[in-house]
Short mmCIF file of C-alpha atoms in Angstrom, two decimals:
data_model
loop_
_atom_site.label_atom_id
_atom_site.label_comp_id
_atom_site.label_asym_id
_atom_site.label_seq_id
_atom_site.Cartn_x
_atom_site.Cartn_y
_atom_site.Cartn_z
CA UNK J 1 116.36 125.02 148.05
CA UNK J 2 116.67 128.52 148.53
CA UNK J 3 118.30 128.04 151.87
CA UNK J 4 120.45 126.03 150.56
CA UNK J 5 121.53 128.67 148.23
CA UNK J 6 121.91 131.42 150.73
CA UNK J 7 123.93 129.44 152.40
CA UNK J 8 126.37 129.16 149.53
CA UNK J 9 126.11 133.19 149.56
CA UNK J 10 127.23 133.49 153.09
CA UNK J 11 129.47 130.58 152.43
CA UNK J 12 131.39 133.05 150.01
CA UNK J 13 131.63 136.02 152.14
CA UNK J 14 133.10 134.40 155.34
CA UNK J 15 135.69 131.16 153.94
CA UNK J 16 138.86 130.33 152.74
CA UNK J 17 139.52 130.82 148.62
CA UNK J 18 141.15 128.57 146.46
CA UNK J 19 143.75 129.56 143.80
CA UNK J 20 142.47 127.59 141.37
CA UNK J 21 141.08 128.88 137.87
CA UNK J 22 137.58 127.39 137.27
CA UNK J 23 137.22 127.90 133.54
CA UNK J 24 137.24 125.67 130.57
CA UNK J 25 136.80 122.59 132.82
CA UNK J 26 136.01 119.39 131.66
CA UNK J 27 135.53 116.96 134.58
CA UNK J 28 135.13 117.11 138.29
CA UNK J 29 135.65 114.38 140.35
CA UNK J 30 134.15 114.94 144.27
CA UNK J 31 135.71 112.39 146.71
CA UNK J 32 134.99 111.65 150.65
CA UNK J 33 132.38 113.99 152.21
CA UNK J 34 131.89 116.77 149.97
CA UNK J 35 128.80 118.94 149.29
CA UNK J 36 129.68 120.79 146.38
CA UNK J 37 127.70 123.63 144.72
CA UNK J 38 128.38 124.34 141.49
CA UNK J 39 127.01 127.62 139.89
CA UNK J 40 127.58 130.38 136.83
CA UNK J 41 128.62 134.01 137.92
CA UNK J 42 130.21 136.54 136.70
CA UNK J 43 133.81 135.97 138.34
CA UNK J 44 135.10 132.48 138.13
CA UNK J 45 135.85 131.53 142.13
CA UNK J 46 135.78 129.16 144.98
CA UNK J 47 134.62 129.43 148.69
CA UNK J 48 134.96 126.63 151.15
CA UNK J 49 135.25 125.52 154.12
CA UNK J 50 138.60 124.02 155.81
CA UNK J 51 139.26 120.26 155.55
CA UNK J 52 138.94 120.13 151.79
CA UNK J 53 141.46 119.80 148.74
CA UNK J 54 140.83 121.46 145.52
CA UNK J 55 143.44 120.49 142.85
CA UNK J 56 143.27 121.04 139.06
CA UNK J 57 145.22 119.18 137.04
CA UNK J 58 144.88 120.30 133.32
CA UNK J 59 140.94 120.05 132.54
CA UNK J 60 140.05 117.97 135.44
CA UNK J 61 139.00 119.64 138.69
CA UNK J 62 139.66 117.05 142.09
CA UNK J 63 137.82 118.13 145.01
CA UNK J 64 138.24 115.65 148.16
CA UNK J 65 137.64 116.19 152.13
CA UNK J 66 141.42 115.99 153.90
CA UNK J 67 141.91 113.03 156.27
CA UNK J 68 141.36 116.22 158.83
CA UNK J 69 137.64 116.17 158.38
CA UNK J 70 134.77 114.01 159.35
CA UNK J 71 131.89 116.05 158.47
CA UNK J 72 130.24 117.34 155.55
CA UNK J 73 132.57 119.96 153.77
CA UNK J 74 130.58 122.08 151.67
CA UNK J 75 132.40 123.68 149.08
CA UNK J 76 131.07 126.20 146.48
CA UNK J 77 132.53 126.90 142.52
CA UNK J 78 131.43 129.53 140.31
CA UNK J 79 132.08 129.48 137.31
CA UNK J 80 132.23 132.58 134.55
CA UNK J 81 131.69 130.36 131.42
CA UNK J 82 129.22 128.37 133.14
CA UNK J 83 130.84 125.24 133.11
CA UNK J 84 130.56 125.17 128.91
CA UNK J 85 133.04 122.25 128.72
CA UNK J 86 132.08 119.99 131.45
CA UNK J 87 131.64 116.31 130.29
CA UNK J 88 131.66 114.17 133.31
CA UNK J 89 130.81 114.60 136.82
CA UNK J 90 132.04 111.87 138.96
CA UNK J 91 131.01 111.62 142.62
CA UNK J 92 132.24 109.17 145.49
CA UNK J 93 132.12 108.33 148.98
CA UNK J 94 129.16 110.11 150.47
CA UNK J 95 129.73 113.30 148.59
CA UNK J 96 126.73 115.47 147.26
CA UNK J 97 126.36 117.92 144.79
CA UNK J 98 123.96 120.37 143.70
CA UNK J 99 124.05 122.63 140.91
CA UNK J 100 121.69 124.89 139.46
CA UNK J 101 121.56 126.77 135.63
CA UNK J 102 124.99 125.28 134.74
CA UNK J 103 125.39 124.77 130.75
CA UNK J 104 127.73 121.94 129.87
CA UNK J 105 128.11 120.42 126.47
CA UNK J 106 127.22 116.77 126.71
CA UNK J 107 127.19 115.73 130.47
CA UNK J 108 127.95 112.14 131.72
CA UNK J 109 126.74 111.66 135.71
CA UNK J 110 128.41 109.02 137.43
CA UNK J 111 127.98 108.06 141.25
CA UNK J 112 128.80 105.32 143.42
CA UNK J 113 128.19 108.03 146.45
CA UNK J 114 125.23 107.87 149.06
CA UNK J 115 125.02 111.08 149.41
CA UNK J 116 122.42 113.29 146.75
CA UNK J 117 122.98 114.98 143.46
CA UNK J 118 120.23 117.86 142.27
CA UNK J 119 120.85 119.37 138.96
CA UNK J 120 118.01 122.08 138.14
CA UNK J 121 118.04 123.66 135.07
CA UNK J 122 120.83 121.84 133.21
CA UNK J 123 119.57 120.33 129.90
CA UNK J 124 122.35 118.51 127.86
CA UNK J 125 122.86 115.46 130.38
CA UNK J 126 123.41 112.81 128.28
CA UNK J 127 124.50 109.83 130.34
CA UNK J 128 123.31 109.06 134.44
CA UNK J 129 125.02 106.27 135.70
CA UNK J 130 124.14 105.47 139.42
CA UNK J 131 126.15 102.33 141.49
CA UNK J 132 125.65 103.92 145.10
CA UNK J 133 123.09 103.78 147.63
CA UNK J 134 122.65 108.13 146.86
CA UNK J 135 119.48 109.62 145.05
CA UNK J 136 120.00 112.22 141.75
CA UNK J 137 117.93 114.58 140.20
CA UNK J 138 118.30 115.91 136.82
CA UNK J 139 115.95 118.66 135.79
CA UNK J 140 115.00 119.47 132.34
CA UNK J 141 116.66 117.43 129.97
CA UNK J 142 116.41 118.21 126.54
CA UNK J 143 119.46 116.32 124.97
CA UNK J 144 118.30 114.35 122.14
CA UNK J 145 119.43 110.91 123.70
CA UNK J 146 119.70 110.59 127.25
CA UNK J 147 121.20 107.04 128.83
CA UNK J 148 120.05 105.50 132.69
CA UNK J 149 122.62 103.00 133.56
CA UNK J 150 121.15 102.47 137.27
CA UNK J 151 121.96 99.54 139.48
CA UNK J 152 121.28 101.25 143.00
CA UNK J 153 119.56 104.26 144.64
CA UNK J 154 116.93 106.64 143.02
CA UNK J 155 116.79 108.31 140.26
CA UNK J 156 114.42 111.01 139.26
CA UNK J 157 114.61 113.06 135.92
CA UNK J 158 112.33 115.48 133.78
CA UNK J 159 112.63 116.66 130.20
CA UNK J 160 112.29 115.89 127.01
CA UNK J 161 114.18 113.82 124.57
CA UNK J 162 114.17 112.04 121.49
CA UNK J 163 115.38 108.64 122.96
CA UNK J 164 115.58 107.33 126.23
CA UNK J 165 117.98 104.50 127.51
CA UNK J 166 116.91 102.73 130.68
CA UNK J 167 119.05 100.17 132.41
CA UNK J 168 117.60 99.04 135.40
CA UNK J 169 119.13 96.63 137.79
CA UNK J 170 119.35 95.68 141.52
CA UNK J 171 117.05 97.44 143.60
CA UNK J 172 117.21 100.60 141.59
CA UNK J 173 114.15 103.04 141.27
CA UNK J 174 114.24 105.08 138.44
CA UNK J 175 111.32 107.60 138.03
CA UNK J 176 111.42 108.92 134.29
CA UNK J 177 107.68 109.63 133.80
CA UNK J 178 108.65 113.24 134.30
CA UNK J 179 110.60 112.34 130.80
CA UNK J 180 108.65 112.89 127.45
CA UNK J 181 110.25 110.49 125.09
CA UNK J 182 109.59 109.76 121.78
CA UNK J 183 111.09 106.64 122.16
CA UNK J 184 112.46 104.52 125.65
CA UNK J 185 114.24 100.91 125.11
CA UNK J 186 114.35 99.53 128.37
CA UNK J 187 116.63 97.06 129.75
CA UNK J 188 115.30 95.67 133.58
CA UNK J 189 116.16 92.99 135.80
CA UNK J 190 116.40 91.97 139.26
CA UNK J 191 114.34 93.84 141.49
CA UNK J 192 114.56 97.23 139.48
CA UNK J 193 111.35 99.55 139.33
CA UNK J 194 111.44 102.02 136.60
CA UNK J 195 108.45 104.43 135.23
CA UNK J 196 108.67 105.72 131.87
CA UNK J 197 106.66 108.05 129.41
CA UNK J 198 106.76 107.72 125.98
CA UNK J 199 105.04 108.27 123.09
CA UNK J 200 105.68 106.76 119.81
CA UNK J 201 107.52 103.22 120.94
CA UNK J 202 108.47 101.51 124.10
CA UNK J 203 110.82 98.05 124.07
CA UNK J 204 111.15 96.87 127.52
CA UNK J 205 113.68 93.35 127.59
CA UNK J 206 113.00 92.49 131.35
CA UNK J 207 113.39 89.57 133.76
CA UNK J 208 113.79 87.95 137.40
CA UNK J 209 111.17 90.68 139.32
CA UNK J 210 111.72 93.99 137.48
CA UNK J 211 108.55 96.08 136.91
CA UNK J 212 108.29 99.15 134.49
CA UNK J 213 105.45 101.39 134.65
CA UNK J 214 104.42 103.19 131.16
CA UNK J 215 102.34 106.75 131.95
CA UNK J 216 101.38 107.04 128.43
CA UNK J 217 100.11 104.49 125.76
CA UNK J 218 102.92 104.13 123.15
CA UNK J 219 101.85 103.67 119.32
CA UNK J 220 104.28 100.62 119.18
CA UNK J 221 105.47 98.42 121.99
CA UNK J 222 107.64 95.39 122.42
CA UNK J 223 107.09 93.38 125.49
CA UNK J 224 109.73 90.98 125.85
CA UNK J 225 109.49 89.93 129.61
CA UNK J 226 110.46 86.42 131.75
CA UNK J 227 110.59 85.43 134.60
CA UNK J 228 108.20 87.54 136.90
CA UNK J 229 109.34 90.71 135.03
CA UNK J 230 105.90 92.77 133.91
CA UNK J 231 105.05 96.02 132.03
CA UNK J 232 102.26 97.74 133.29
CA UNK J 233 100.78 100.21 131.28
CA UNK J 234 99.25 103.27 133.82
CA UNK J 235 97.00 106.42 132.51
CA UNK J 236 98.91 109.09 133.25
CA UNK G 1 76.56 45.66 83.77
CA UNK G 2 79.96 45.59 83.12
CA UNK G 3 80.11 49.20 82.22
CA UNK G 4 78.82 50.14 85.51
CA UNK G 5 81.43 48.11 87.58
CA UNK G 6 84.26 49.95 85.44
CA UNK G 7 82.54 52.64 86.54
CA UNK G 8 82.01 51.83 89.98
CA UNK G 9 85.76 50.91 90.22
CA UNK G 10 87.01 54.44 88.40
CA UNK G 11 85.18 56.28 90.84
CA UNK G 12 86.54 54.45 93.49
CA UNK G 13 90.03 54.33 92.27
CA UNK G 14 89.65 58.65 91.99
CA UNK G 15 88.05 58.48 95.56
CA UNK G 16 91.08 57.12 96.70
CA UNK G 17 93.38 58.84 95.03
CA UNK G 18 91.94 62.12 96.55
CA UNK G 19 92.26 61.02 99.83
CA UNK G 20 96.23 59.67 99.34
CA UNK G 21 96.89 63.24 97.82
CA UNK G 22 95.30 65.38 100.57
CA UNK G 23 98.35 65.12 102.68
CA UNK G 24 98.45 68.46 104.67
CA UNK G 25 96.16 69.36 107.83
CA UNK G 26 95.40 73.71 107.26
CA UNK G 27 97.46 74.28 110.25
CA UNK G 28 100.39 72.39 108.37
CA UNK G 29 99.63 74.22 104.55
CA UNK G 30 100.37 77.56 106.61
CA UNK G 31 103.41 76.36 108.12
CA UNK G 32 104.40 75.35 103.83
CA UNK G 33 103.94 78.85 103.51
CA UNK G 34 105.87 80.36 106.18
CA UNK G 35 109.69 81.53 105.46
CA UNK G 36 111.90 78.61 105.38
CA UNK G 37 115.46 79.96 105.95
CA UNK G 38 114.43 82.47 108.48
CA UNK G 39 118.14 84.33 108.44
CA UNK G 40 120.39 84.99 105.70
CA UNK G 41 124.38 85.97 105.86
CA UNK G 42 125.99 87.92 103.64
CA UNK G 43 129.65 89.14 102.90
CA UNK G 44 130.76 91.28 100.48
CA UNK G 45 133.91 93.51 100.37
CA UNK G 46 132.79 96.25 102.56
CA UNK G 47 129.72 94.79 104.61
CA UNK G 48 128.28 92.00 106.36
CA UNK G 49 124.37 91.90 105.46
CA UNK G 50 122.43 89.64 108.02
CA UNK G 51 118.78 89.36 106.54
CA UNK G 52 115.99 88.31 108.92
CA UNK G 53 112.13 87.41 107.46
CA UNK G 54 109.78 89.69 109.59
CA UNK G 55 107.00 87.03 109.08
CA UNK G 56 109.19 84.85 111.58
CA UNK G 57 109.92 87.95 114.05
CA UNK G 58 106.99 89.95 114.44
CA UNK G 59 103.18 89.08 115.01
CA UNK G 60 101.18 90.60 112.17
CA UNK G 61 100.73 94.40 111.78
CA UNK G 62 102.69 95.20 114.93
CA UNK G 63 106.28 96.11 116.32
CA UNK G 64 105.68 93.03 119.04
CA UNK G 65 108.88 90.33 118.68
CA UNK G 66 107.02 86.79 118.90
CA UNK G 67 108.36 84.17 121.38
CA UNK G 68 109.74 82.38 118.95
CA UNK G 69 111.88 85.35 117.34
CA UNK G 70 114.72 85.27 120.26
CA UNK G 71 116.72 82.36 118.74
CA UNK G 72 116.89 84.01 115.20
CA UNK G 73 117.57 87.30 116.74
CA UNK G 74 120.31 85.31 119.15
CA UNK G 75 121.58 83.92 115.74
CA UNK G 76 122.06 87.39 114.33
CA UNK G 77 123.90 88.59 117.48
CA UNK G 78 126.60 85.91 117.22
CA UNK G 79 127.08 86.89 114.11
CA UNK G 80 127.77 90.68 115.66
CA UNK G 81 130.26 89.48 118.32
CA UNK G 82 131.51 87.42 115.77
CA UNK G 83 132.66 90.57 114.58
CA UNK G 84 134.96 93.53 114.90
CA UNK G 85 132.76 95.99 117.70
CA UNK G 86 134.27 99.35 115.35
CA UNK G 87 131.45 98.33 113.05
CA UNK G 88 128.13 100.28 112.30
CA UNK G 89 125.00 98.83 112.73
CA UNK G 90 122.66 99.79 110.51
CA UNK G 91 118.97 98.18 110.97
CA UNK G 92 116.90 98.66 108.31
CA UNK G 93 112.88 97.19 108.30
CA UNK G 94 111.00 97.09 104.99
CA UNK G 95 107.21 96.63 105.08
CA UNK G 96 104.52 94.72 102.80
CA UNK G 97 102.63 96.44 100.28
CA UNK G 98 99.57 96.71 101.88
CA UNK G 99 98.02 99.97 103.01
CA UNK G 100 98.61 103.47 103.74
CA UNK G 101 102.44 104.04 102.73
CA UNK G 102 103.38 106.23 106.00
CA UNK G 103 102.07 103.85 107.89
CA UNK G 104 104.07 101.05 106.67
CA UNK G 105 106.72 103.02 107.05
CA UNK G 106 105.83 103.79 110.75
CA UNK G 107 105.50 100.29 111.25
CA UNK G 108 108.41 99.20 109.99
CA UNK G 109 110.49 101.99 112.14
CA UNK G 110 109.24 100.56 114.85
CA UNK G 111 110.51 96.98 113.86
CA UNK G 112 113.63 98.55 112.73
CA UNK G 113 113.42 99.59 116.76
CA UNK G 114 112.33 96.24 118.21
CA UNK G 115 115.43 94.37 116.35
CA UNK G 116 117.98 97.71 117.66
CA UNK G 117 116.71 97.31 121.38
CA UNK G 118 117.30 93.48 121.32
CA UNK G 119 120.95 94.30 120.45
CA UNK G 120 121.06 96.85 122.32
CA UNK G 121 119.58 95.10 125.08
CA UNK G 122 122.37 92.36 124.86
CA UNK G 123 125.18 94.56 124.84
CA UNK G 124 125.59 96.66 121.58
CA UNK G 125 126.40 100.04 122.19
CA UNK G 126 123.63 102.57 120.92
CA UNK G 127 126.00 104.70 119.54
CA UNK G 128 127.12 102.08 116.84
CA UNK G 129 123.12 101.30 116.03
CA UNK G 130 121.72 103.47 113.17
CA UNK G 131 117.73 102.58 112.91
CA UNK G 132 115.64 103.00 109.24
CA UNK G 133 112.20 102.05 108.58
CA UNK G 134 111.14 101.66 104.67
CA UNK G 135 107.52 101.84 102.95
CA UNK G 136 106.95 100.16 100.02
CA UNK G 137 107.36 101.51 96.48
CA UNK G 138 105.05 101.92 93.74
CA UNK G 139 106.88 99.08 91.89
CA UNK G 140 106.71 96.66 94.44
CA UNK G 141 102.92 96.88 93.81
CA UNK G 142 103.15 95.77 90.27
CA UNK G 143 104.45 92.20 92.12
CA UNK G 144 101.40 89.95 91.80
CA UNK G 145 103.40 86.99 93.83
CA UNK G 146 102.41 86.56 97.21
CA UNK G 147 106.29 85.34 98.27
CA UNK G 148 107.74 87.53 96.27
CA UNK G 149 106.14 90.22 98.95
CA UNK G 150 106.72 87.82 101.65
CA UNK G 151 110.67 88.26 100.70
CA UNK G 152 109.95 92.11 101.20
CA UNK G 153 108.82 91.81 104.36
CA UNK G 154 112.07 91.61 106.21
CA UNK G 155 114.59 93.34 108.52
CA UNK G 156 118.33 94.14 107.24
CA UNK G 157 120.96 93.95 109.66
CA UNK G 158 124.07 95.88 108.26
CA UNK G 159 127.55 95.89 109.45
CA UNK G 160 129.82 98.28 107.62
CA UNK G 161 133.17 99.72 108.94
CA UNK G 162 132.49 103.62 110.12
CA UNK G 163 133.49 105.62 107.56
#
């Protein structure tokens, strides 16, 4: 990880800069091969390499590889106000992102990429919706409702929240035991595997061969399950 | 002589009567006792009130849907498509009067919960549901009727434009 971020460092230093303000942003949508780093700093900036486009239109920030390049373009954003206003994150093709201490409001995640998404130290996601074959981390949540709409890939998130929405479909793995909820309703099918922690109530609605694991013993719970579907309750 | 075959034939007549009157099995006098219309609908001016008994939903003393409860609960949600999807949801459990108040009340939150995440689970969006769990009062005490507290046990499903 640290690499990684001296990497961005040098990254700075050496490549081409965008005219593009970075504050007050309130979406960013990452298309082809992107790895973008997004970050807080005192100056509001870009750095990146050639064979990307980086296009603001209003509050929406477009970053996308040119038809030029075939690798990985890693691009790198600072922003001053630390990405206050960002709402939704949207990545594609086989774009990654990482991002590290960033404070946006409310933030939805979307991906249908297969590349990876790392956010440490960002607490107010609120929505993680994953269609592509990618993994994403999200690390510590404390929003007071947080929503996993996952039909592919991995998911793994940590924090702590009042309620915790789990969708689970396809041949998704979702690893929220690193989650301390005080509630989860949990919605699996298909082949989905999905671990969960919570501790006052747990309400998993599951069918065909989906399989939640619970790490801690819930004062309440509603098994509804068909099918080969199964909760499995494991001391954590 | 005669007075003992009158008698003889009263006793007999009783005997028999017994046995015509004793018409339910115990399984079948508990099933006379259960709820009989298991969900109500409501309209008035400014809400839609969808009342479902919680004897018929939950297994005793827990948060656990029975089997059984999916058809009424599938009843209830075709009464929510069946209406505009701008409406509130509010989902409100009441509990029996029997025990430790805050723990009827954490009870029936977690019923309030189990009816929510069947919605939910079909489709409702969790920012429309709104979840309540209510203990009993101190007058519902004073109700010496057993189905008077079986009509308190129950789970109100309210649909109210946002305001």
């Amino acid at each position: 990880m640290k690499l990684r971020w001296i990497f961005v460092y040098s990254l700075v230093m050496s490549s081409v800069v965008a005219n593009v303000s970075f504050e007050g942003i309130s979406q960013v949508d990452v298309k082809g091969a992107v790895q973008l780093y997004l970050q807080k700093q005192d100056r509001s900036m870009s750095s990146e390499q050639l064979g990307v486009v980086i296009d603001r239109v209003g509050s929406k920030l477009m970053i996308k590889t040119d038809f030029s390049s075939n690798k990985p373009v890693k691009v790198a954003i600072f922003a001053k106000d630390a990405f206050a206003n960002l709402q939704h994150l949207n990545v594609h093709g086989s774009s990654s992102v990482y991002s590290s201490n960033i404070k946006p409001g409310s933030l939805h995640v979307y991906s249908d990429s297969s590349g990876s998404i790392q956010l440490t130290q960002v607490s107010n996601v609120a929505r993680i919706e994953s269609e592509g074959s990618g993994s994403i981390e999200a690390y510590w949540i404390t929003s007071p409702h947080l929503e996993l709409v996952i039909s592919n890939g991995k998911v793994k998130v940590g924090g702590q929240v009042q309620r915790l929405f789990m969708t689970g479909s396809g041949k998704s793995k979702v690893d929220a035991s690193g989650v301390v909820a005080e509630s989860a309703w949990i919605s699996a099918k298909d082949e989905s595997f999905l671990k969960v922690r919570a501790t006052n109530f747990i309400s998993m609605e599951g069918s065909q061969d989906a399989l939640v694991e619970s790490y801690r013993d819930a004062k309440f719970v509603n098994e509804v399950t068909r099918d080969g579907s199964a909760l499995i309750h494991v001391r954590g | 002589m005669e007075k003992l075959n009158l008698k003889s034939i009263a006793l007999l007549l009783g005997t028999a009567l017994l046995t015509a009157c004793q018409v339910y099995t115990p399984e079948e006098a508990y099933q006379s006792l259960q709820p009989v219309q298991k969900i109500k609908v409501m309209d008035s001016y400014n809400q839609t009130l969808i009342v479902l008994q919680s004897s018929a939903l939950f297994s005793p003393g827990t948060a656990q849907l029975k089997p059984g409860s999916r058809d009424i609960l599938q009843d209830a949600m075709d009464v929510i498509e069946g209406l505009s999807s701008n409406l509130n949801i509010t989902v409100t459990a009441y509990g029996v009067p029997v025990g430790n108040k805050d723990a009827v009340k954490k009870l029936s939150e977690a019923q309030a919960q189990s009816v929510a995440a069947f919605f939910w689970a079909k489709g409702v969006d969790m920012k429309r549901i709104k979840i309540e769990g209510k203990s009993y009062t101190d007058a519902d005490l004073q109700s010496e009727s057993v189905k008077a507290s079986m009509m308190q046990y129950r789970v109100e499903v309210s649909l109210q434009a946002r305001s």
